[in-house]
Amino acid sequence: MTAEISTVPALPPVHRGPFRPGDRVQLTDPKGRMHTVTLEPGKEFHTHRGILKHDTLIGLPDGSVVTTAGGGTAFLALRPLLSDYVLSMPRGAQVIYPKDSAQIVAMGDVFPGAKVLEAGAGSGALSCSLLRAVGTEGELHSFELRDDFAQIARRNVEAFFNGPHPAWNLHVGDVADCAETGFDRIILDMLTPWEMLDMVERALVPGGVLIGYVATTPQLSELVEALRERGGWTEPRAWESLVRDWHAEGLAVRPDHRMIAHTAFLVSARKLAPGVTAPPRRRKPSKGAEAYAQRRDALRAAAAARAAEEPEQS
Ligand SMILES: C[S@@+](CC[C@H](N)C(=O)[O-])C[C@H]1O[C@@H](n2cnc3c(N)ncnc32)[C@H](O)[C@@H]1O
């Protein structure tokens, strides 16, 4: 059983124009420290560098510089970008980083008006990117097993869009029970996406794209092999994205010393038309793949034999 908890129609999301009450504004001090405030008439932002009245910001264009009363310190005021927002918003589950959301939207070809399924919603980070991509004409169904995480996701998404998004349907429950069909794209960010393939095959349209987001190589391998074993899918693609910032100051132009080295791997495949089960393979399976399949089958058989021998737990 699943429960739908957010389908309220809403005003179109607004992320432009002069600052309005209810907007989130990122204030950056001269040392580069950031503070985020939600504008409320009559309210004040207090720092040891002085006081800033929210009314001073309301009506100003995005990208203004404001000075505190008393301290005389200048703050740069900007609306947070989605990539700033997801990294600073409250979290339940670990979020999908912006570099990976960008890959999912681009390589998953999530288009305006698309009908998309995602699980789990977690903290709602990917939901924000998917809603941006499908727009108000699209449909995003986000499933989350845990009610507490679903509530965090709802709060985060609604805070980002300044209210409920008309394309969003948040369901508390197991995505395996999803009864909706006709999805153009399905994105699974969960421990065992290969266990959802019966539902995915029912719910995805022919030609539709499945993307799995998995943190470890055994998960990557399990998903790729499960798709191959079932047939009815294009040859799965597996990849990761590494983003390295650069320090550029005068002649000191070099990669930054630090980067986020690993987040997760992406696996994608497209569903074939009904009855098409064996797509032409690009290449013969390698000896390594055969050895892997034999080892996996042996491990599964051993696990099944152990389970059969174990006494029933009361
Ligand atoms: C890593 S988090 C997802 C983070 C999310 N993509 C984001 O960007 O904020 C994985 C979530 O999947 C949920 N989950 C795991 N199995 C699920 C299932 N079968 N159905 C729905 N949600 C599931 C977990 O409760 C967890 O919150």
GROMACS .gro file of C-alpha atoms and ligand atoms in nm:
model
  341
    1MET     CA    1   0.000   0.000   0.000
    2THR     CA    2   0.125   0.349  -0.076
    3ALA     CA    3  -0.006   0.686   0.038
    4GLU     CA    4   0.009   0.998  -0.175
    5ILE     CA    5   0.100   1.299   0.037
    6SER     CA    6   0.158   1.590  -0.200
    7THR     CA    7  -0.048   1.665  -0.508
    8VAL     CA    8  -0.168   2.019  -0.434
    9PRO     CA    9  -0.176   2.235  -0.749
   10ALA     CA   10   0.055   2.533  -0.718
   11LEU     CA   11   0.165   2.860  -0.861
   12PRO     CA   12   0.446   2.822  -1.114
   13PRO     CA   13   0.785   2.812  -0.944
   14VAL     CA   14   0.966   3.143  -0.943
   15HIS     CA   15   1.343   3.182  -0.926
   16ARG     CA   16   1.395   3.522  -1.083
   17GLY     CA   17   1.310   3.893  -1.046
   18PRO     CA   18   1.356   4.124  -0.747
   19PHE     CA   19   1.375   3.966  -0.400
   20ARG     CA   20   1.028   3.896  -0.256
   21PRO     CA   21   0.906   3.795   0.090
   22GLY     CA   22   0.950   3.418   0.125
   23ASP     CA   23   1.254   3.407  -0.106
   24ARG     CA   24   1.574   3.246   0.017
   25VAL     CA   25   1.875   3.470  -0.019
   26GLN     CA   26   2.239   3.371   0.020
   27LEU     CA   27   2.447   3.640   0.189
   28THR     CA   28   2.823   3.621   0.139
   29ASP     CA   29   3.050   3.823   0.368
   30PRO     CA   30   3.390   3.969   0.268
   31LYS     CA   31   3.563   3.649   0.387
   32GLY     CA   32   3.347   3.433   0.161
   33ARG     CA   33   3.134   3.292   0.447
   34MET     CA   34   2.776   3.221   0.343
   35HIS     CA   35   2.453   3.261   0.537
   36THR     CA   36   2.109   3.180   0.397
   37VAL     CA   37   1.805   3.380   0.509
   38THR     CA   38   1.438   3.349   0.416
   39LEU     CA   39   1.300   3.699   0.367
   40GLU     CA   40   1.025   3.810   0.602
   41PRO     CA   41   0.905   4.171   0.628
   42GLY     CA   42   1.005   4.325   0.964
   43LYS     CA   43   1.266   4.056   1.038
   44GLU     CA   44   1.639   4.120   1.092
   45PHE     CA   45   1.953   3.919   1.023
   46HIS     CA   46   2.199   3.961   1.311
   47THR     CA   47   2.573   3.904   1.277
   48HIS     CA   48   2.870   4.027   1.478
   49ARG     CA   49   2.927   4.252   1.177
   50GLY     CA   50   2.599   4.437   1.238
   51ILE     CA   51   2.230   4.405   1.159
   52LEU     CA   52   2.065   4.366   0.820
   53LYS     CA   53   1.693   4.434   0.790
   54HIS     CA   54   1.512   4.194   0.555
   55ASP     CA   55   1.312   4.498   0.433
   56THR     CA   56   1.638   4.640   0.293
   57LEU     CA   57   1.668   4.334   0.068
   58ILE     CA   58   1.301   4.302  -0.038
   59GLY     CA   59   1.259   4.466  -0.380
   60LEU     CA   60   1.632   4.470  -0.464
   61PRO     CA   61   1.754   4.291  -0.777
   62ASP     CA   62   1.930   3.954  -0.743
   63GLY     CA   63   2.306   4.013  -0.713
   64SER     CA   64   2.284   4.328  -0.499
   65VAL     CA   65   2.533   4.436  -0.232
   66VAL     CA   66   2.383   4.542   0.102
   67THR     CA   67   2.557   4.695   0.403
   68THR     CA   68   2.481   4.619   0.767
   69ALA     CA   69   2.360   4.894   0.996
   70GLY     CA   70   2.614   4.951   1.273
   71GLY     CA   71   2.897   4.730   1.141
   72GLY     CA   72   2.904   4.878   0.791
   73THR     CA   73   2.998   4.539   0.640
   74ALA     CA   74   2.901   4.471   0.280
   75PHE     CA   75   2.725   4.140   0.198
   76LEU     CA   76   2.667   4.009  -0.153
   77ALA     CA   77   2.304   3.895  -0.184
   78LEU     CA   78   2.218   3.624  -0.438
   79ARG     CA   79   1.940   3.367  -0.474
   80PRO     CA   80   2.101   3.026  -0.417
   81LEU     CA   81   2.133   2.816  -0.732
   82LEU     CA   82   1.979   2.468  -0.717
   83SER     CA   83   2.333   2.328  -0.679
   84ASP     CA   84   2.394   2.555  -0.375
   85TYR     CA   85   2.055   2.471  -0.232
   86VAL     CA   86   2.080   2.090  -0.238
   87LEU     CA   87   2.417   2.095  -0.065
   88SER     CA   88   2.291   2.316   0.218
   89MET     CA   89   1.934   2.192   0.266
   90PRO     CA   90   1.839   1.964   0.560
   91ARG     CA   91   1.909   1.595   0.486
   92GLY     CA   92   1.751   1.270   0.582
   93ALA     CA   93   1.917   1.037   0.335
   94GLN     CA   94   2.239   1.114   0.147
   95VAL     CA   95   2.161   1.338  -0.153
   96ILE     CA   96   2.257   1.292  -0.516
   97TYR     CA   97   2.528   1.550  -0.585
   98PRO     CA   98   2.463   1.816  -0.850
   99LYS     CA   99   2.730   1.670  -1.083
  100ASP     CA  100   2.538   1.340  -1.087
  101SER     CA  101   2.190   1.497  -1.110
  102ALA     CA  102   2.319   1.682  -1.416
  103GLN     CA  103   2.432   1.351  -1.571
  104ILE     CA  104   2.097   1.189  -1.491
  105VAL     CA  105   1.898   1.472  -1.649
  106ALA     CA  106   2.124   1.497  -1.956
  107MET     CA  107   2.210   1.133  -2.024
  108GLY     CA  108   1.866   1.016  -1.913
  109ASP     CA  109   1.720   1.267  -2.158
  110VAL     CA  110   1.464   1.395  -1.907
  111PHE     CA  111   1.260   1.632  -2.121
  112PRO     CA  112   0.991   1.896  -2.055
  113GLY     CA  113   0.654   1.719  -2.026
  114ALA     CA  114   0.809   1.377  -1.952
  115LYS     CA  115   0.646   1.130  -1.711
  116VAL     CA  116   0.918   1.021  -1.469
  117LEU     CA  117   0.939   0.776  -1.180
  118GLU     CA  118   1.212   0.801  -0.913
  119ALA     CA  119   1.290   0.604  -0.599
  120GLY     CA  120   1.383   0.669  -0.329
  121ALA     CA  121   1.301   1.031  -0.287
  122GLY     CA  122   1.542   1.048   0.009
  123SER     CA  123   1.600   1.417   0.081
  124GLY     CA  124   1.443   1.538  -0.243
  125ALA     CA  125   1.764   1.659  -0.408
  126LEU     CA  126   1.718   1.470  -0.733
  127SER     CA  127   1.343   1.544  -0.722
  128CYS     CA  128   1.425   1.918  -0.753
  129SER     CA  129   1.638   1.859  -1.065
  130LEU     CA  130   1.380   1.627  -1.220
  131LEU     CA  131   1.097   1.873  -1.155
  132ARG     CA  132   1.301   2.151  -1.316
  133ALA     CA  133   1.356   1.925  -1.619
  134VAL     CA  134   0.998   1.797  -1.665
  135GLY     CA  135   0.844   2.137  -1.590
  136THR     CA  136   0.484   2.209  -1.498
  137GLU     CA  137   0.356   2.005  -1.796
  138GLY     CA  138   0.538   1.691  -1.687
  139GLU     CA  139   0.475   1.437  -1.413
  140LEU     CA  140   0.719   1.320  -1.148
  141HIS     CA  141   0.624   1.031  -0.920
  142SER     CA  142   0.870   0.998  -0.631
  143PHE     CA  143   0.850   0.695  -0.402
  144GLU     CA  144   1.005   0.685  -0.056
  145LEU     CA  145   0.983   0.394   0.186
  146ARG     CA  146   1.036   0.601   0.499
  147ASP     CA  147   0.771   0.848   0.603
  148ASP     CA  148   1.024   1.067   0.791
  149PHE     CA  149   1.245   1.095   0.480
  150ALA     CA  150   0.941   1.165   0.262
  151GLN     CA  151   0.848   1.456   0.490
  152ILE     CA  152   1.203   1.596   0.464
  153ALA     CA  153   1.191   1.558   0.084
  154ARG     CA  154   0.854   1.735   0.073
  155ARG     CA  155   0.978   2.024   0.287
  156ASN     CA  156   1.295   2.063   0.081
  157VAL     CA  157   1.120   2.051  -0.256
  158GLU     CA  158   0.843   2.288  -0.148
  159ALA     CA  159   1.095   2.529   0.004
  160PHE     CA  160   1.292   2.533  -0.320
  161PHE     CA  161   0.990   2.595  -0.542
  162ASN     CA  162   0.827   2.838  -0.296
  163GLY     CA  163   0.531   2.601  -0.261
  164PRO     CA  164   0.402   2.267  -0.392
  165HIS     CA  165   0.507   2.185  -0.749
  166PRO     CA  166   0.209   2.094  -0.970
  167ALA     CA  167   0.398   1.811  -1.144
  168TRP     CA  168   0.501   1.636  -0.824
  169ASN     CA  169   0.341   1.328  -0.672
  170LEU     CA  170   0.520   1.205  -0.363
  171HIS     CA  171   0.424   0.854  -0.250
  172VAL     CA  172   0.520   0.695   0.080
  173GLY     CA  173   0.573   0.327   0.012
  174ASP     CA  174   0.771   0.065  -0.173
  175VAL     CA  175   0.833   0.155  -0.537
  176ALA     CA  176   0.792  -0.216  -0.617
  177ASP     CA  177   0.418  -0.153  -0.556
  178CYS     CA  178   0.399   0.133  -0.809
  179ALA     CA  179   0.077   0.073  -1.005
  180GLU     CA  180   0.127   0.363  -1.248
  181THR     CA  181   0.254   0.282  -1.597
  182GLY     CA  182   0.358   0.480  -1.906
  183PHE     CA  183   0.677   0.628  -1.761
  184ASP     CA  184   0.923   0.776  -2.010
  185ARG     CA  185   1.211   0.762  -1.761
  186ILE     CA  186   1.277   0.571  -1.438
  187ILE     CA  187   1.557   0.657  -1.196
  188LEU     CA  188   1.641   0.426  -0.908
  189ASP     CA  189   1.866   0.548  -0.625
  190MET     CA  190   1.844   0.263  -0.377
  191LEU     CA  191   2.048  -0.033  -0.250
  192THR     CA  192   1.905  -0.308  -0.472
  193PRO     CA  193   1.766  -0.162  -0.797
  194TRP     CA  194   1.791  -0.501  -0.974
  195GLU     CA  195   1.511  -0.627  -0.746
  196MET     CA  196   1.275  -0.366  -0.897
  197LEU     CA  197   1.310  -0.485  -1.259
  198ASP     CA  198   0.969  -0.660  -1.275
  199MET     CA  199   0.800  -0.331  -1.184
  200VAL     CA  200   1.031  -0.130  -1.412
  201GLU     CA  201   0.949  -0.351  -1.710
  202ARG     CA  202   0.575  -0.304  -1.645
  203ALA     CA  203   0.597   0.069  -1.587
  204LEU     CA  204   0.844   0.193  -1.852
  205VAL     CA  205   0.739   0.265  -2.211
  206PRO     CA  206   0.929   0.093  -2.497
  207GLY     CA  207   1.233   0.309  -2.574
  208GLY     CA  208   1.217   0.451  -2.220
  209VAL     CA  209   1.535   0.501  -2.019
  210LEU     CA  210   1.621   0.335  -1.689
  211ILE     CA  211   1.901   0.482  -1.480
  212GLY     CA  212   2.034   0.316  -1.167
  213TYR     CA  213   2.253   0.513  -0.926
  214VAL     CA  214   2.467   0.279  -0.718
  215ALA     CA  215   2.756   0.344  -0.480
  216THR     CA  216   2.965   0.027  -0.518
  217THR     CA  217   3.105  -0.193  -0.793
  218PRO     CA  218   2.920  -0.511  -0.679
  219GLN     CA  219   2.590  -0.320  -0.710
  220LEU     CA  220   2.694  -0.190  -1.052
  221SER     CA  221   2.779  -0.540  -1.166
  222GLU     CA  222   2.459  -0.690  -1.024
  223LEU     CA  223   2.240  -0.438  -1.206
  224VAL     CA  224   2.424  -0.467  -1.539
  225GLU     CA  225   2.416  -0.849  -1.529
  226ALA     CA  226   2.050  -0.858  -1.425
  227LEU     CA  227   1.954  -0.640  -1.724
  228ARG     CA  228   2.158  -0.858  -1.961
  229GLU     CA  229   2.017  -1.178  -1.815
  230ARG     CA  230   1.656  -1.064  -1.856
  231GLY     CA  231   1.695  -0.947  -2.215
  232GLY     CA  232   1.459  -0.687  -2.358
  233TRP     CA  233   1.709  -0.410  -2.284
  234THR     CA  234   1.979  -0.236  -2.479
  235GLU     CA  235   2.335  -0.322  -2.374
  236PRO     CA  236   2.367  -0.146  -2.033
  237ARG     CA  237   2.609   0.142  -2.006
  238ALA     CA  238   2.798   0.205  -1.680
  239TRP     CA  239   2.992   0.520  -1.600
  240GLU     CA  240   3.084   0.775  -1.337
  241SER     CA  241   3.158   1.145  -1.350
  242LEU     CA  242   3.457   1.311  -1.186
  243VAL     CA  243   3.456   1.688  -1.158
  244ARG     CA  244   3.776   1.869  -1.066
  245ASP     CA  245   3.780   2.243  -1.000
  246TRP     CA  246   4.079   2.454  -1.100
  247HIS     CA  247   4.261   2.723  -0.910
  248ALA     CA  248   4.328   3.012  -1.152
  249GLU     CA  249   4.513   3.310  -1.014
  250GLY     CA  250   4.775   3.488  -1.222
  251LEU     CA  251   5.027   3.226  -1.332
  252ALA     CA  252   4.919   2.985  -1.060
  253VAL     CA  253   4.681   2.786  -1.277
  254ARG     CA  254   4.648   2.428  -1.155
  255PRO     CA  255   4.390   2.172  -1.042
  256ASP     CA  256   4.248   2.227  -0.694
  257HIS     CA  257   4.412   2.014  -0.426
  258ARG     CA  258   4.076   1.870  -0.323
  259MET     CA  259   3.786   1.715  -0.510
  260ILE     CA  260   3.492   1.487  -0.445
  261ALA     CA  261   3.654   1.173  -0.577
  262HIS     CA  262   3.366   0.927  -0.554
  263THR     CA  263   2.992   0.962  -0.521
  264ALA     CA  264   2.833   0.675  -0.716
  265PHE     CA  265   2.816   0.495  -1.049
  266LEU     CA  266   2.542   0.533  -1.306
  267VAL     CA  267   2.398   0.245  -1.505
  268SER     CA  268   2.158   0.308  -1.790
  269ALA     CA  269   1.971   0.102  -2.046
  270ARG     CA  270   1.671   0.148  -2.275
  271LYS     CA  271   1.371  -0.082  -2.282
  272LEU     CA  272   1.310  -0.262  -2.611
  273ALA     CA  273   0.974  -0.314  -2.783
  274PRO     CA  274   0.747  -0.596  -2.655
  275GLY     CA  275   0.869  -0.938  -2.766
  276VAL     CA  276   1.220  -0.818  -2.846
  277THR     CA  277   1.427  -1.001  -2.592
  278ALA     CA  278   1.774  -1.042  -2.735
  279PRO     CA  279   1.932  -0.728  -2.871
  280PRO     CA  280   2.240  -0.775  -3.086
  281ARG     CA  281   2.544  -0.768  -2.857
  282ARG     CA  282   2.811  -0.516  -2.944
  283ARG     CA  283   3.076  -0.772  -2.860
  284LYS     CA  284   3.111  -1.127  -2.737
  285PRO     CA  285   3.101  -1.165  -2.359
  286SER     CA  286   3.458  -1.160  -2.230
  287LYS     CA  287   3.615  -1.452  -2.042
  288GLY     CA  288   3.600  -1.228  -1.733
  289ALA     CA  289   3.224  -1.187  -1.770
  290GLU     CA  290   3.174  -1.564  -1.805
  291ALA     CA  291   3.394  -1.628  -1.502
  292TYR     CA  292   3.198  -1.366  -1.308
  293ALA     CA  293   2.864  -1.527  -1.403
  294GLN     CA  294   2.990  -1.874  -1.298
  295ARG     CA  295   3.120  -1.740  -0.966
  296ARG     CA  296   2.796  -1.548  -0.903
  297ASP     CA  297   2.583  -1.855  -0.979
  298ALA     CA  298   2.800  -2.067  -0.749
  299LEU     CA  299   2.767  -1.811  -0.467
  300ARG     CA  300   2.390  -1.793  -0.516
  301ALA     CA  301   2.361  -2.174  -0.512
  302ALA     CA  302   2.573  -2.194  -0.196
  303ALA     CA  303   2.361  -1.924  -0.026
  304ALA     CA  304   2.040  -2.107  -0.123
  305ALA     CA  305   2.180  -2.440   0.009
  306ARG     CA  306   2.281  -2.275   0.340
  307ALA     CA  307   1.936  -2.116   0.374
  308ALA     CA  308   1.769  -2.455   0.311
  309GLU     CA  309   1.984  -2.622   0.580
  310GLU     CA  310   1.931  -2.353   0.846
  311PRO     CA  311   1.661  -2.434   1.105
  312GLU     CA  312   1.349  -2.213   1.079
  313GLN     CA  313   1.364  -1.906   1.308
  314SER     CA  314   1.065  -1.891   1.541
  315LIG     C1  315   2.025   0.757  -0.112
  315LIG     S1  316   1.861   0.784  -0.073
  315LIG     C2  317   1.795   0.876  -0.208
  315LIG     C3  318   1.842   1.019  -0.214
  315LIG     C4  319   1.770   1.102  -0.316
  315LIG     N1  320   1.787   1.050  -0.450
  315LIG     C5  321   1.815   1.248  -0.310
  315LIG     O1  322   1.879   1.294  -0.405
  315LIG     O2  323   1.787   1.315  -0.210
  315LIG     C6  324   1.789   0.627  -0.097
  315LIG     C7  325   1.645   0.623  -0.049
  315LIG     O3  326   1.579   0.513  -0.106
  315LIG     C8  327   1.478   0.474  -0.015
  315LIG     N2  328   1.434   0.339  -0.059
  315LIG     C9  329   1.504   0.223  -0.050
  315LIG     N3  330   1.433   0.122  -0.102
  315LIG    C10  331   1.316   0.174  -0.146
  315LIG    C11  332   1.200   0.120  -0.209
  315LIG     N4  333   1.191  -0.011  -0.236
  315LIG     N5  334   1.097   0.202  -0.240
  315LIG    C12  335   1.104   0.335  -0.211
  315LIG     N6  336   1.212   0.392  -0.151
  315LIG    C13  337   1.316   0.314  -0.119
  315LIG    C14  338   1.548   0.481   0.119
  315LIG     O4  339   1.457   0.489   0.227
  315LIG    C15  340   1.633   0.607   0.102
  315LIG     O5  341   1.567   0.719   0.155
   0.00000   0.00000   0.00000
